[in-house]
């Protein structure tokens, strides 16, 4: 069965520093990969997604992610973090065309210090 | 505005008292799903629906029911809530995995 692992439960960075959030997946083929962000008290918002093609994808709010098949990873990056980026981030995997189901990782909570 | 609307946002109830959490979407999406979010466990799927009158169990369906009588609505029913169902619940809809999910704002349920 496919799964998603986010090894870092909690990350703290200073404002202006770079950020990388890790995501590893287990799946036999190239899945659909997503990153979502959940701000406090809010629902989940889609940051970016990957299906095929260019392995570096750009998303909203200045985020990007890189798909690395050899490492089964889809890490999220941002060159310079803003205080408003403090939130919880979820990586998710889907396995088309069998199902529209998304399987989520356990999340990484990002704290930003001024 | 395209959105998924859940009600209520907050609910405190007692063990055994039946409750319904409503979910409505205005995007004509065929796929709808319920997730619960618990600390350290991420989001786990409870039930999903591929279309009207088509529903199926997710990973943690015990203690929950759903129905899909209309395309826009997908209520979550707890016939006899228990304290282990205290959680944050999210409804989501989609027109296909390619587009990702649109989530509601969540319902924080406390069962005492």
mmCIF file of C-alpha atoms in Angstrom:
data_model
loop_
_atom_site.group_PDB
_atom_site.id
_atom_site.type_symbol
_atom_site.label_atom_id
_atom_site.label_comp_id
_atom_site.label_asym_id
_atom_site.label_seq_id
_atom_site.Cartn_x
_atom_site.Cartn_y
_atom_site.Cartn_z
ATOM 1 C CA UNK A 1 0.000 0.000 0.000
ATOM 2 C CA UNK A 2 1.184 3.464 -0.733
ATOM 3 C CA UNK A 3 2.216 5.762 2.089
ATOM 4 C CA UNK A 4 3.607 9.210 2.711
ATOM 5 C CA UNK A 5 6.262 10.070 5.284
ATOM 6 C CA UNK A 6 7.075 13.519 6.574
ATOM 7 C CA UNK A 7 10.058 12.928 8.850
ATOM 8 C CA UNK A 8 10.043 16.344 10.505
ATOM 9 C CA UNK A 9 7.212 16.955 12.954
ATOM 10 C CA UNK A 10 8.280 20.490 13.802
ATOM 11 C CA UNK A 11 10.692 22.909 12.138
ATOM 12 C CA UNK A 12 11.747 26.329 13.339
ATOM 13 C CA UNK A 13 13.409 28.879 11.079
ATOM 14 C CA UNK A 14 14.227 32.555 11.250
ATOM 15 C CA UNK A 15 12.414 34.976 8.991
ATOM 16 C CA UNK A 16 14.370 35.388 5.779
ATOM 17 C CA UNK A 17 16.053 31.998 6.037
ATOM 18 C CA UNK A 18 15.580 29.280 3.447
ATOM 19 C CA UNK A 19 13.254 26.357 4.071
ATOM 20 C CA UNK A 20 13.068 22.749 3.000
ATOM 21 C CA UNK A 21 10.328 20.395 4.158
ATOM 22 C CA UNK A 22 10.844 16.736 3.440
ATOM 23 C CA UNK A 23 8.371 14.277 1.978
ATOM 24 C CA UNK A 24 8.963 10.666 0.987
ATOM 25 C CA UNK A 25 6.399 8.417 -0.608
ATOM 26 C CA UNK A 26 6.014 4.737 -1.213
ATOM 27 C CA UNK A 27 4.323 3.794 -4.459
ATOM 28 C CA UNK A 28 5.076 1.486 -7.356
ATOM 29 C CA UNK A 29 4.663 4.026 -10.098
ATOM 30 C CA UNK A 30 4.809 7.791 -10.449
ATOM 31 C CA UNK A 31 2.005 9.074 -8.279
ATOM 32 C CA UNK A 32 0.296 12.403 -8.235
ATOM 33 C CA UNK A 33 2.004 14.473 -5.527
ATOM 34 C CA UNK A 34 0.668 17.475 -3.660
ATOM 35 C CA UNK A 35 1.636 19.924 -0.973
ATOM 36 C CA UNK A 36 -1.059 21.596 1.120
ATOM 37 C CA UNK A 37 -0.777 24.287 3.769
ATOM 38 C CA UNK A 38 -3.036 24.683 6.785
ATOM 39 C CA UNK A 39 -2.943 28.034 8.540
ATOM 40 C CA UNK A 40 -4.205 28.116 12.136
ATOM 41 C CA UNK A 41 -7.959 27.661 12.270
ATOM 42 C CA UNK A 42 -8.227 27.258 8.519
ATOM 43 C CA UNK A 43 -8.820 24.509 6.018
ATOM 44 C CA UNK A 44 -6.154 23.155 3.717
ATOM 45 C CA UNK A 45 -5.004 25.154 0.730
ATOM 46 C CA UNK A 46 -3.251 23.638 -2.276
ATOM 47 C CA UNK A 47 0.307 24.975 -2.682
ATOM 48 C CA UNK A 48 1.431 22.949 -5.695
ATOM 49 C CA UNK A 49 1.142 19.605 -7.440
ATOM 50 C CA UNK A 50 3.175 17.285 -9.648
ATOM 51 C CA UNK A 51 1.999 14.727 -12.187
ATOM 52 C CA UNK A 52 4.669 14.430 -14.831
ATOM 53 C CA UNK A 53 7.162 16.406 -16.867
ATOM 54 C CA UNK A 54 9.482 18.992 -15.352
ATOM 55 C CA UNK A 55 10.488 17.701 -11.947
ATOM 56 C CA UNK A 56 10.700 21.177 -10.426
ATOM 57 C CA UNK A 57 7.257 22.672 -9.933
ATOM 58 C CA UNK A 58 6.340 26.153 -8.849
ATOM 59 C CA UNK A 59 3.436 26.906 -6.576
ATOM 60 C CA UNK A 60 1.741 29.775 -4.853
ATOM 61 C CA UNK A 61 3.290 32.004 -2.188
ATOM 62 C CA UNK A 62 6.797 31.525 -3.598
ATOM 63 C CA UNK A 63 7.007 27.808 -2.863
ATOM 64 C CA UNK A 64 8.522 25.188 -5.126
ATOM 65 C CA UNK A 65 8.991 21.436 -4.910
ATOM 66 C CA UNK A 66 11.249 18.964 -6.633
ATOM 67 C CA UNK A 67 10.301 15.427 -7.556
ATOM 68 C CA UNK A 68 13.173 12.962 -7.300
ATOM 69 C CA UNK A 69 12.164 9.526 -8.490
ATOM 70 C CA UNK A 70 15.406 7.873 -7.368
ATOM 71 C CA UNK A 71 14.821 9.039 -3.805
ATOM 72 C CA UNK A 72 11.012 8.753 -3.836
ATOM 73 C CA UNK A 73 10.935 12.283 -2.542
ATOM 74 C CA UNK A 74 8.976 15.461 -3.170
ATOM 75 C CA UNK A 75 10.532 18.103 -0.948
ATOM 76 C CA UNK A 76 9.037 21.567 -0.562
ATOM 77 C CA UNK A 77 11.333 24.598 -0.615
ATOM 78 C CA UNK A 78 11.212 28.339 -0.228
ATOM 79 C CA UNK A 79 14.255 30.602 -0.586
ATOM 80 C CA UNK A 80 13.215 33.167 2.028
ATOM 81 C CA UNK A 81 10.576 32.481 4.653
ATOM 82 C CA UNK A 82 8.118 35.130 5.813
ATOM 83 C CA UNK A 83 6.464 35.219 9.227
ATOM 84 C CA UNK A 84 3.111 34.556 7.517
ATOM 85 C CA UNK A 85 4.417 31.159 6.343
ATOM 86 C CA UNK A 86 4.036 29.788 9.868
ATOM 87 C CA UNK A 87 1.540 26.958 9.431
ATOM 88 C CA UNK A 88 1.265 23.210 9.117
ATOM 89 C CA UNK A 89 2.289 21.640 5.826
ATOM 90 C CA UNK A 90 0.998 18.370 4.469
ATOM 91 C CA UNK A 91 2.370 16.254 1.666
ATOM 92 C CA UNK A 92 -0.152 13.990 -0.097
ATOM 93 C CA UNK A 93 -0.053 11.273 -2.731
ATOM 94 C CA UNK A 94 -2.692 10.005 -5.111
ATOM 95 C CA UNK A 95 -2.614 6.939 -7.324
ATOM 96 C CA UNK A 96 -4.508 7.541 -10.519
ATOM 97 C CA UNK A 97 -6.388 6.214 -12.323
ATOM 98 C CA UNK A 98 -7.548 3.746 -9.695
ATOM 99 C CA UNK A 99 -9.007 6.263 -7.339
ATOM 100 C CA UNK A 100 -9.378 9.933 -6.525
ATOM 101 C CA UNK A 101 -8.246 9.249 -2.984
ATOM 102 C CA UNK A 102 -5.439 11.321 -1.481
ATOM 103 C CA UNK A 103 -3.241 9.864 1.240
ATOM 104 C CA UNK A 104 -1.743 12.456 3.536
ATOM 105 C CA UNK A 105 1.433 12.550 5.557
ATOM 106 C CA UNK A 106 1.349 13.406 9.234
ATOM 107 C CA UNK A 107 2.316 17.010 8.625
ATOM 108 C CA UNK A 108 5.179 19.351 9.516
ATOM 109 C CA UNK A 109 4.540 22.345 11.714
ATOM 110 C CA UNK A 110 6.600 25.373 10.708
ATOM 111 C CA UNK A 111 7.416 28.039 13.234
ATOM 112 C CA UNK A 112 9.018 31.305 12.072
ATOM 113 C CA UNK A 113 10.990 33.536 14.394
ATOM 114 C CA UNK A 114 11.455 37.247 13.619
ATOM 115 C CA UNK B 1 -17.093 32.051 -4.948
ATOM 116 C CA UNK B 2 -16.191 28.387 -5.344
ATOM 117 C CA UNK B 3 -16.176 26.788 -1.946
ATOM 118 C CA UNK B 4 -16.909 23.891 0.335
ATOM 119 C CA UNK B 5 -19.060 24.881 3.294
ATOM 120 C CA UNK B 6 -19.140 22.894 6.509
ATOM 121 C CA UNK B 7 -21.414 23.442 9.470
ATOM 122 C CA UNK B 8 -21.062 23.808 12.322
ATOM 123 C CA UNK B 9 -17.490 25.066 12.823
ATOM 124 C CA UNK B 10 -17.471 24.010 16.464
ATOM 125 C CA UNK B 11 -19.592 21.437 18.255
ATOM 126 C CA UNK B 12 -19.553 20.065 21.769
ATOM 127 C CA UNK B 13 -21.841 17.129 22.411
ATOM 128 C CA UNK B 14 -22.373 14.287 24.844
ATOM 129 C CA UNK B 15 -21.712 10.629 24.319
ATOM 130 C CA UNK B 16 -24.489 8.867 22.442
ATOM 131 C CA UNK B 17 -26.346 11.915 21.139
ATOM 132 C CA UNK B 18 -26.741 11.631 17.377
ATOM 133 C CA UNK B 19 -25.312 14.478 15.330
ATOM 134 C CA UNK B 20 -24.854 15.489 11.725
ATOM 135 C CA UNK B 21 -22.118 17.645 10.228
ATOM 136 C CA UNK B 22 -23.187 19.143 6.938
ATOM 137 C CA UNK B 23 -21.017 19.671 3.872
ATOM 138 C CA UNK B 24 -22.025 21.472 0.717
ATOM 139 C CA UNK B 25 -20.049 22.401 -2.405
ATOM 140 C CA UNK B 26 -21.021 24.769 -5.211
ATOM 141 C CA UNK B 27 -18.554 23.571 -7.853
ATOM 142 C CA UNK B 28 -20.563 20.659 -9.277
ATOM 143 C CA UNK B 29 -17.822 18.263 -8.188
ATOM 144 C CA UNK B 30 -18.539 14.563 -8.445
ATOM 145 C CA UNK B 31 -16.047 13.416 -5.808
ATOM 146 C CA UNK B 32 -16.509 14.275 -2.137
ATOM 147 C CA UNK B 33 -14.755 12.981 0.925
ATOM 148 C CA UNK B 34 -14.578 13.286 4.699
ATOM 149 C CA UNK B 35 -11.326 13.300 6.642
ATOM 150 C CA UNK B 36 -10.512 13.521 10.308
ATOM 151 C CA UNK B 37 -7.354 15.202 11.527
ATOM 152 C CA UNK B 38 -5.690 14.132 14.747
ATOM 153 C CA UNK B 39 -2.330 15.261 16.181
ATOM 154 C CA UNK B 40 0.501 13.091 14.940
ATOM 155 C CA UNK B 41 -1.760 11.149 12.601
ATOM 156 C CA UNK B 42 -2.348 13.656 9.822
ATOM 157 C CA UNK B 43 -5.563 13.388 7.838
ATOM 158 C CA UNK B 44 -7.296 10.054 7.560
ATOM 159 C CA UNK B 45 -10.144 9.364 5.191
ATOM 160 C CA UNK B 46 -13.467 8.370 6.744
ATOM 161 C CA UNK B 47 -15.799 7.993 3.757
ATOM 162 C CA UNK B 48 -15.903 9.136 0.178
ATOM 163 C CA UNK B 49 -18.408 9.432 -2.632
ATOM 164 C CA UNK B 50 -17.741 9.169 -6.342
ATOM 165 C CA UNK B 51 -21.169 10.506 -7.285
ATOM 166 C CA UNK B 52 -24.796 10.678 -6.191
ATOM 167 C CA UNK B 53 -25.860 7.517 -4.350
ATOM 168 C CA UNK B 54 -22.306 6.112 -4.602
ATOM 169 C CA UNK B 55 -20.422 6.037 -1.312
ATOM 170 C CA UNK B 56 -17.665 3.868 0.103
ATOM 171 C CA UNK B 57 -15.586 3.424 3.212
ATOM 172 C CA UNK B 58 -12.243 5.068 3.674
ATOM 173 C CA UNK B 59 -9.593 4.078 6.181
ATOM 174 C CA UNK B 60 -11.431 4.857 9.436
ATOM 175 C CA UNK B 61 -15.190 4.447 8.810
ATOM 176 C CA UNK B 62 -16.222 2.867 12.129
ATOM 177 C CA UNK B 63 -18.832 4.907 13.963
ATOM 178 C CA UNK B 64 -19.706 7.100 10.971
ATOM 179 C CA UNK B 65 -22.319 7.152 8.247
ATOM 180 C CA UNK B 66 -22.692 9.287 5.143
ATOM 181 C CA UNK B 67 -25.234 9.848 2.420
ATOM 182 C CA UNK B 68 -25.139 11.447 -1.030
ATOM 183 C CA UNK B 69 -28.668 12.151 -2.168
ATOM 184 C CA UNK B 70 -27.708 15.297 -4.058
ATOM 185 C CA UNK B 71 -24.501 16.116 -5.855
ATOM 186 C CA UNK B 72 -23.751 19.194 -3.755
ATOM 187 C CA UNK B 73 -24.311 17.727 -0.271
ATOM 188 C CA UNK B 74 -22.404 15.069 1.638
ATOM 189 C CA UNK B 75 -23.374 15.021 5.335
ATOM 190 C CA UNK B 76 -21.412 13.087 7.955
ATOM 191 C CA UNK B 77 -23.556 11.343 10.543
ATOM 192 C CA UNK B 78 -22.455 10.123 13.953
ATOM 193 C CA UNK B 79 -25.262 7.902 15.215
ATOM 194 C CA UNK B 80 -23.807 7.427 18.703
ATOM 195 C CA UNK B 81 -20.746 9.618 19.203
ATOM 196 C CA UNK B 82 -18.018 8.519 21.571
ATOM 197 C CA UNK B 83 -15.095 10.477 23.060
ATOM 198 C CA UNK B 84 -12.634 8.851 20.630
ATOM 199 C CA UNK B 85 -14.435 10.701 17.841
ATOM 200 C CA UNK B 86 -13.288 14.006 19.270
ATOM 201 C CA UNK B 87 -11.362 15.421 16.341
ATOM 202 C CA UNK B 88 -11.117 18.044 13.619
ATOM 203 C CA UNK B 89 -13.172 17.047 10.601
ATOM 204 C CA UNK B 90 -12.726 18.220 7.025
ATOM 205 C CA UNK B 91 -14.937 17.822 4.024
ATOM 206 C CA UNK B 92 -13.326 18.011 0.587
ATOM 207 C CA UNK B 93 -14.509 17.890 -3.014
ATOM 208 C CA UNK B 94 -12.827 17.395 -6.350
ATOM 209 C CA UNK B 95 -13.550 17.214 -10.063
ATOM 210 C CA UNK B 96 -10.668 14.789 -10.488
ATOM 211 C CA UNK B 97 -7.349 14.036 -8.826
ATOM 212 C CA UNK B 98 -5.527 16.145 -11.399
ATOM 213 C CA UNK B 99 -7.091 19.235 -9.847
ATOM 214 C CA UNK B 100 -6.521 18.315 -6.229
ATOM 215 C CA UNK B 101 -9.074 18.792 -3.501
ATOM 216 C CA UNK B 102 -10.944 21.849 -2.280
ATOM 217 C CA UNK B 103 -11.352 21.712 1.488
ATOM 218 C CA UNK B 104 -13.909 23.148 3.833
ATOM 219 C CA UNK B 105 -12.841 25.172 6.863
ATOM 220 C CA UNK B 106 -13.240 22.275 9.237
ATOM 221 C CA UNK B 107 -15.505 21.249 12.116
ATOM 222 C CA UNK B 108 -13.983 20.846 15.545
ATOM 223 C CA UNK B 109 -15.998 18.217 17.382
ATOM 224 C CA UNK B 110 -15.696 17.475 21.085
ATOM 225 C CA UNK B 111 -17.559 14.506 22.556
ATOM 226 C CA UNK B 112 -17.735 14.462 26.369
#
